[in-house]
Amino acid sequence: MKKYKKIYIEITNNCNLNCSFCSEVKKPRMNMTLDEFDLILNKIKGFTDYIYLHVKGEPLVHKDIIEFINKANEYDLKVNLTTNGTLFNKYAKELGKCKNLKKINFSLHCEHNKDNYLEDIFDNIKYLSKDTTVIYRLWTLKDNKLDEKSTKIVDKIKDYYNLSTETVNKIKNENNVKISSTIYVDKDNEFIWPTVNNYRSNGYCYGLNTHIAILVDGTVVPCCLDSNGVIDLGNIYKDNLEDIINSDRYQNLLKSFRDRKPCEELCKSCIFKERF
């Protein structure tokens, strides 16, 4: 049986923000039901130990988010979340009770107008389990440099956590800097969401090898960057995952990644593979 490091499951493609750096969602807006989620977990059982509850969309807008995480625990699955953090204070105490919640990524670079945004996140981290890793993300850099907004965020992190000058300099110059036993600050350049276009390049990709993604309508895609299901490998609601893995389209794309010559048009146009 194929074993993935992680499987992305998009429980909703709705979001409470409309950030300029995020790609357009062209599929109908939907929320996954708990029964659909249970069906997916049953079909991916044994294929991974970790699920990420996002592709696009904000997972904390789903009214059943706590039930989803607890349902995953019934399948012995560990859960990671990526959130813009605007709704975190609403769920922090309940999330702290979820034994299988292993990581929360906060996209602090999101575009919002919420008062006390950072303070709400910082103050409610205390409710999370000591087994939950927190990542403060700043992922809209240019040439690995902090812009004015990101610099202000780093200053607030510095003040709240009483960080040393040495640690602050690490944050400014390095990625994934540890600031406490369970909290990290991660920086990265803004990446361009792939679209089918005239740009062409070769390169390797970890899609299909270490991970796959399942969209809210059940469409299985190679990675979390194909949020509109351009590379439709099958539908988890109708197909078995083993059959999807053994399909010609899946195997041909997997081989093309190994040969560093992706065969799908979306993958040819994707610059993310050039990082590997």
Coordinates of C-alpha atoms in Angstrom, one line a residue:
M1 CA 0.0 0.0 0.0
K2 CA 1.2 3.5 -0.9
K3 CA 2.1 5.6 2.2
Y4 CA 1.9 9.4 2.0
K5 CA 3.5 11.8 4.4
K6 CA 0.3 13.8 4.3
I7 CA -3.0 14.1 2.5
Y8 CA -4.7 17.5 2.1
I9 CA -8.5 17.4 2.6
E10 CA -10.3 20.6 1.7
I11 CA -13.3 20.6 4.1
T12 CA -14.5 24.0 2.7
N13 CA -13.4 26.3 -0.2
N14 CA -15.1 29.2 1.5
C15 CA -13.1 31.9 3.2
N16 CA -14.0 35.0 5.3
L17 CA -11.2 37.0 3.6
N18 CA -10.3 37.9 0.0
C19 CA -6.5 38.4 0.0
S20 CA -4.9 39.7 -3.1
F21 CA -2.2 37.1 -3.1
C22 CA -4.6 34.1 -3.1
S23 CA -5.7 32.5 -6.4
E24 CA -9.3 32.6 -7.6
V25 CA -11.5 29.7 -6.7
K26 CA -13.4 28.8 -9.8
K27 CA -15.3 25.8 -8.4
P28 CA -18.7 26.2 -6.7
R29 CA -18.4 27.2 -3.1
M30 CA -19.1 24.2 -0.8
N31 CA -18.8 22.8 2.7
M32 CA -18.0 19.1 3.2
T33 CA -20.4 17.2 5.3
L34 CA -19.3 15.1 8.3
D35 CA -20.6 12.0 6.5
E36 CA -18.6 12.8 3.4
F37 CA -15.5 13.4 5.6
D38 CA -16.1 10.1 7.3
L39 CA -16.3 8.4 3.9
I40 CA -13.0 10.0 2.9
L41 CA -11.2 8.9 6.1
N42 CA -12.4 5.4 5.6
K43 CA -11.1 5.4 2.0
I44 CA -7.6 6.8 2.9
K45 CA -7.2 4.6 6.0
G46 CA -3.7 3.2 6.0
F47 CA -2.5 5.6 3.3
T48 CA -1.2 8.3 5.7
D49 CA -0.9 9.3 9.4
Y50 CA -1.4 13.0 8.8
I51 CA -4.1 15.0 7.2
Y52 CA -4.1 18.8 6.5
L53 CA -7.6 20.3 6.6
H54 CA -7.1 22.8 3.8
V55 CA -6.3 23.3 0.1
K56 CA -8.1 26.6 -0.4
G57 CA -10.6 28.1 2.0
E58 CA -10.5 28.9 5.7
P59 CA -11.1 25.7 7.8
L60 CA -12.3 27.7 10.8
V61 CA -15.3 29.0 8.9
H62 CA -16.7 25.4 8.9
K63 CA -19.2 25.1 11.7
D64 CA -18.2 21.5 12.3
I65 CA -14.4 22.0 12.5
I66 CA -14.1 20.5 16.0
E67 CA -16.2 17.5 15.0
F68 CA -14.0 17.0 11.9
I69 CA -10.8 16.9 14.0
N70 CA -12.4 14.5 16.5
K71 CA -13.6 12.3 13.7
A72 CA -10.1 12.1 12.4
N73 CA -8.9 11.0 15.9
E74 CA -11.3 8.0 15.6
Y75 CA -9.1 6.9 12.6
D76 CA -5.9 7.6 14.5
L77 CA -5.1 10.5 12.1
K78 CA -3.1 13.5 13.2
V79 CA -4.4 16.8 12.0
N80 CA -2.6 20.0 10.8
L81 CA -4.4 23.3 10.2
T82 CA -3.6 26.4 8.2
T83 CA -5.7 29.4 9.2
N84 CA -5.7 33.2 8.7
G85 CA -6.3 33.3 12.5
T86 CA -9.2 35.7 12.4
L87 CA -11.6 33.2 14.0
F88 CA -9.0 31.5 16.2
N89 CA -10.2 33.0 19.5
K90 CA -13.7 31.5 18.9
Y91 CA -12.3 28.0 18.8
A92 CA -9.1 28.1 20.8
K93 CA -10.4 26.4 23.9
E94 CA -12.0 23.6 22.0
L95 CA -9.0 23.1 19.7
G96 CA -6.9 22.8 22.9
K97 CA -8.9 19.7 23.8
C98 CA -8.2 18.0 20.4
K99 CA -5.5 15.4 21.2
N100 CA -4.7 14.8 17.6
L101 CA -4.1 18.4 16.6
K102 CA -0.4 18.5 16.0
K103 CA 0.2 21.8 14.2
I104 CA -1.4 25.1 13.4
N105 CA 0.0 27.4 10.8
F106 CA -1.1 31.1 11.2
S107 CA -0.9 33.0 8.0
L108 CA -0.1 36.4 9.6
H109 CA 0.4 37.9 6.2
C110 CA -3.3 37.7 5.5
E111 CA -5.2 40.9 4.6
H112 CA -7.8 41.7 7.2
N113 CA -9.3 44.7 9.1
K114 CA -9.8 42.9 12.5
D115 CA -9.0 44.9 15.6
N116 CA -6.5 43.3 18.0
Y117 CA -5.8 40.6 15.4
L118 CA -2.4 39.6 16.7
E119 CA -3.3 40.0 20.3
D120 CA -6.2 37.6 19.9
I121 CA -3.9 35.0 18.5
F122 CA -1.1 35.5 21.0
D123 CA -3.4 35.5 24.0
N124 CA -5.3 32.3 23.0
I125 CA -2.3 30.2 22.1
K126 CA -2.1 29.2 25.8
Y127 CA -5.2 27.1 25.4
L128 CA -3.5 24.7 22.9
S129 CA -2.0 21.5 24.0
K130 CA 1.7 21.4 24.6
D131 CA 1.8 18.8 21.8
T132 CA 0.6 21.3 19.3
T133 CA 3.2 23.2 17.3
V134 CA 2.4 26.8 16.3
I135 CA 3.9 28.3 13.2
Y136 CA 3.6 32.1 12.6
R137 CA 3.9 32.4 8.8
L138 CA 5.1 35.5 6.9
W139 CA 4.8 34.2 3.3
T140 CA 4.6 37.4 1.2
L141 CA 8.2 38.4 1.2
K142 CA 10.1 39.8 -1.9
D143 CA 13.6 38.4 -2.3
N144 CA 13.5 37.1 1.2
K145 CA 13.1 40.6 2.6
L146 CA 10.6 41.7 5.2
D147 CA 8.3 44.5 3.9
E148 CA 6.9 47.2 6.2
K149 CA 3.8 45.2 7.2
S150 CA 5.9 42.0 8.0
T151 CA 8.4 44.1 9.9
K152 CA 5.6 45.5 12.1
I153 CA 4.4 42.0 12.8
V154 CA 7.9 40.8 13.8
D155 CA 8.1 43.8 16.1
K156 CA 4.8 42.8 17.8
I157 CA 6.0 39.2 18.1
K158 CA 9.3 40.5 19.7
D159 CA 7.4 42.6 22.2
Y160 CA 4.9 40.0 23.2
Y161 CA 7.4 37.2 23.6
N162 CA 10.1 39.5 24.9
L163 CA 12.6 38.2 22.3
S164 CA 16.3 38.9 22.4
T165 CA 18.0 41.0 19.7
E166 CA 19.8 37.8 18.6
T167 CA 16.5 36.0 18.0
V168 CA 14.9 38.9 16.2
N169 CA 17.9 39.1 13.9
K170 CA 17.5 35.3 13.2
I171 CA 13.9 35.9 12.3
K172 CA 14.9 38.7 9.9
N173 CA 17.6 36.6 8.3
E174 CA 16.6 32.9 8.6
N175 CA 13.5 30.8 8.1
N176 CA 11.7 28.7 10.6
V177 CA 13.1 30.3 13.8
K178 CA 12.2 28.8 17.1
I179 CA 11.0 31.4 19.7
S180 CA 9.6 29.1 22.4
S181 CA 9.3 25.4 23.0
T182 CA 6.4 25.0 20.6
I183 CA 6.3 28.2 18.6
Y184 CA 8.2 29.1 15.4
V185 CA 8.3 32.0 12.9
D186 CA 8.6 31.0 9.3
K187 CA 9.2 33.3 6.4
D188 CA 9.0 32.7 2.6
N189 CA 8.7 34.6 -0.6
E190 CA 5.2 35.0 -2.1
F191 CA 4.7 32.2 -4.6
I192 CA 2.8 32.4 -7.8
W193 CA -0.2 30.1 -8.0
P194 CA 0.1 27.9 -11.1
T195 CA -2.2 28.4 -14.1
V196 CA -2.0 26.9 -17.5
N197 CA 0.0 29.4 -19.5
N198 CA 2.8 29.8 -22.0
Y199 CA 5.6 29.4 -19.4
R200 CA 7.4 26.1 -19.5
S201 CA 10.0 24.6 -17.3
N202 CA 11.2 21.2 -16.2
G203 CA 11.8 20.1 -12.7
Y204 CA 10.9 17.7 -9.9
C205 CA 7.8 17.8 -7.7
Y206 CA 6.8 15.9 -4.6
G207 CA 3.2 15.7 -5.6
L208 CA 1.8 12.2 -5.9
N209 CA 5.0 10.9 -4.1
T210 CA 4.8 12.4 -0.6
H211 CA 1.2 13.8 -0.8
I212 CA -2.0 14.2 -2.7
A213 CA -5.0 16.6 -2.2
I214 CA -8.7 16.0 -2.1
L215 CA -11.0 18.9 -2.9
V216 CA -14.3 19.6 -1.2
D217 CA -16.2 18.1 -4.1
G218 CA -14.1 14.9 -3.8
T219 CA -11.8 15.6 -6.8
V220 CA -8.3 14.1 -6.2
V221 CA -5.4 16.2 -7.4
P222 CA -1.6 15.9 -7.2
C223 CA -1.0 18.8 -4.7
C224 CA -2.5 21.6 -2.8
L225 CA -1.7 24.1 -5.6
D226 CA -4.3 22.6 -7.9
S227 CA -7.2 24.1 -6.1
N228 CA -9.5 24.1 -9.1
G229 CA -9.1 20.5 -10.0
V230 CA -7.3 21.0 -13.4
I231 CA -5.6 17.7 -13.0
D232 CA -8.6 15.5 -12.1
L233 CA -7.3 12.1 -11.1
G234 CA -10.6 10.8 -10.0
N235 CA -13.2 11.4 -7.3
I236 CA -12.8 9.9 -3.8
Y237 CA -16.6 9.7 -3.3
K238 CA -16.9 7.3 -6.3
D239 CA -13.5 5.8 -6.7
N240 CA -11.1 3.8 -4.5
L241 CA -7.8 5.5 -3.8
E242 CA -5.9 2.4 -4.9
D243 CA -7.6 2.6 -8.3
I244 CA -6.8 6.3 -8.6
I245 CA -3.1 5.6 -7.8
N246 CA -3.0 2.8 -10.4
S247 CA -4.6 4.9 -13.1
D248 CA -2.6 5.8 -16.2
R249 CA -2.9 9.6 -15.6
Y250 CA -1.5 9.3 -12.1
Q251 CA 1.3 6.9 -13.0
N252 CA 2.3 8.9 -16.1
L253 CA 2.5 12.1 -14.1
L254 CA 4.4 10.4 -11.3
K255 CA 7.0 9.1 -13.8
S256 CA 7.3 12.5 -15.5
F257 CA 8.1 14.1 -12.1
R258 CA 10.8 11.5 -11.6
D259 CA 12.2 12.2 -15.0
R260 CA 12.0 16.0 -14.2
K261 CA 9.8 16.5 -17.3
P262 CA 6.2 17.0 -16.1
C263 CA 3.7 15.9 -18.6
E264 CA 0.6 17.9 -17.4
E265 CA 0.2 21.4 -18.7
L266 CA -0.5 22.9 -15.3
C267 CA 2.7 21.3 -13.9
K268 CA 4.7 22.6 -16.9
S269 CA 3.6 26.1 -16.0
C270 CA 4.1 25.8 -12.3
I271 CA 7.3 27.5 -10.9
F272 CA 7.0 25.9 -7.5
K273 CA 8.8 22.8 -8.8
E274 CA 11.9 24.9 -9.4
R275 CA 12.5 25.1 -5.7
F276 CA 13.5 21.4 -5.6

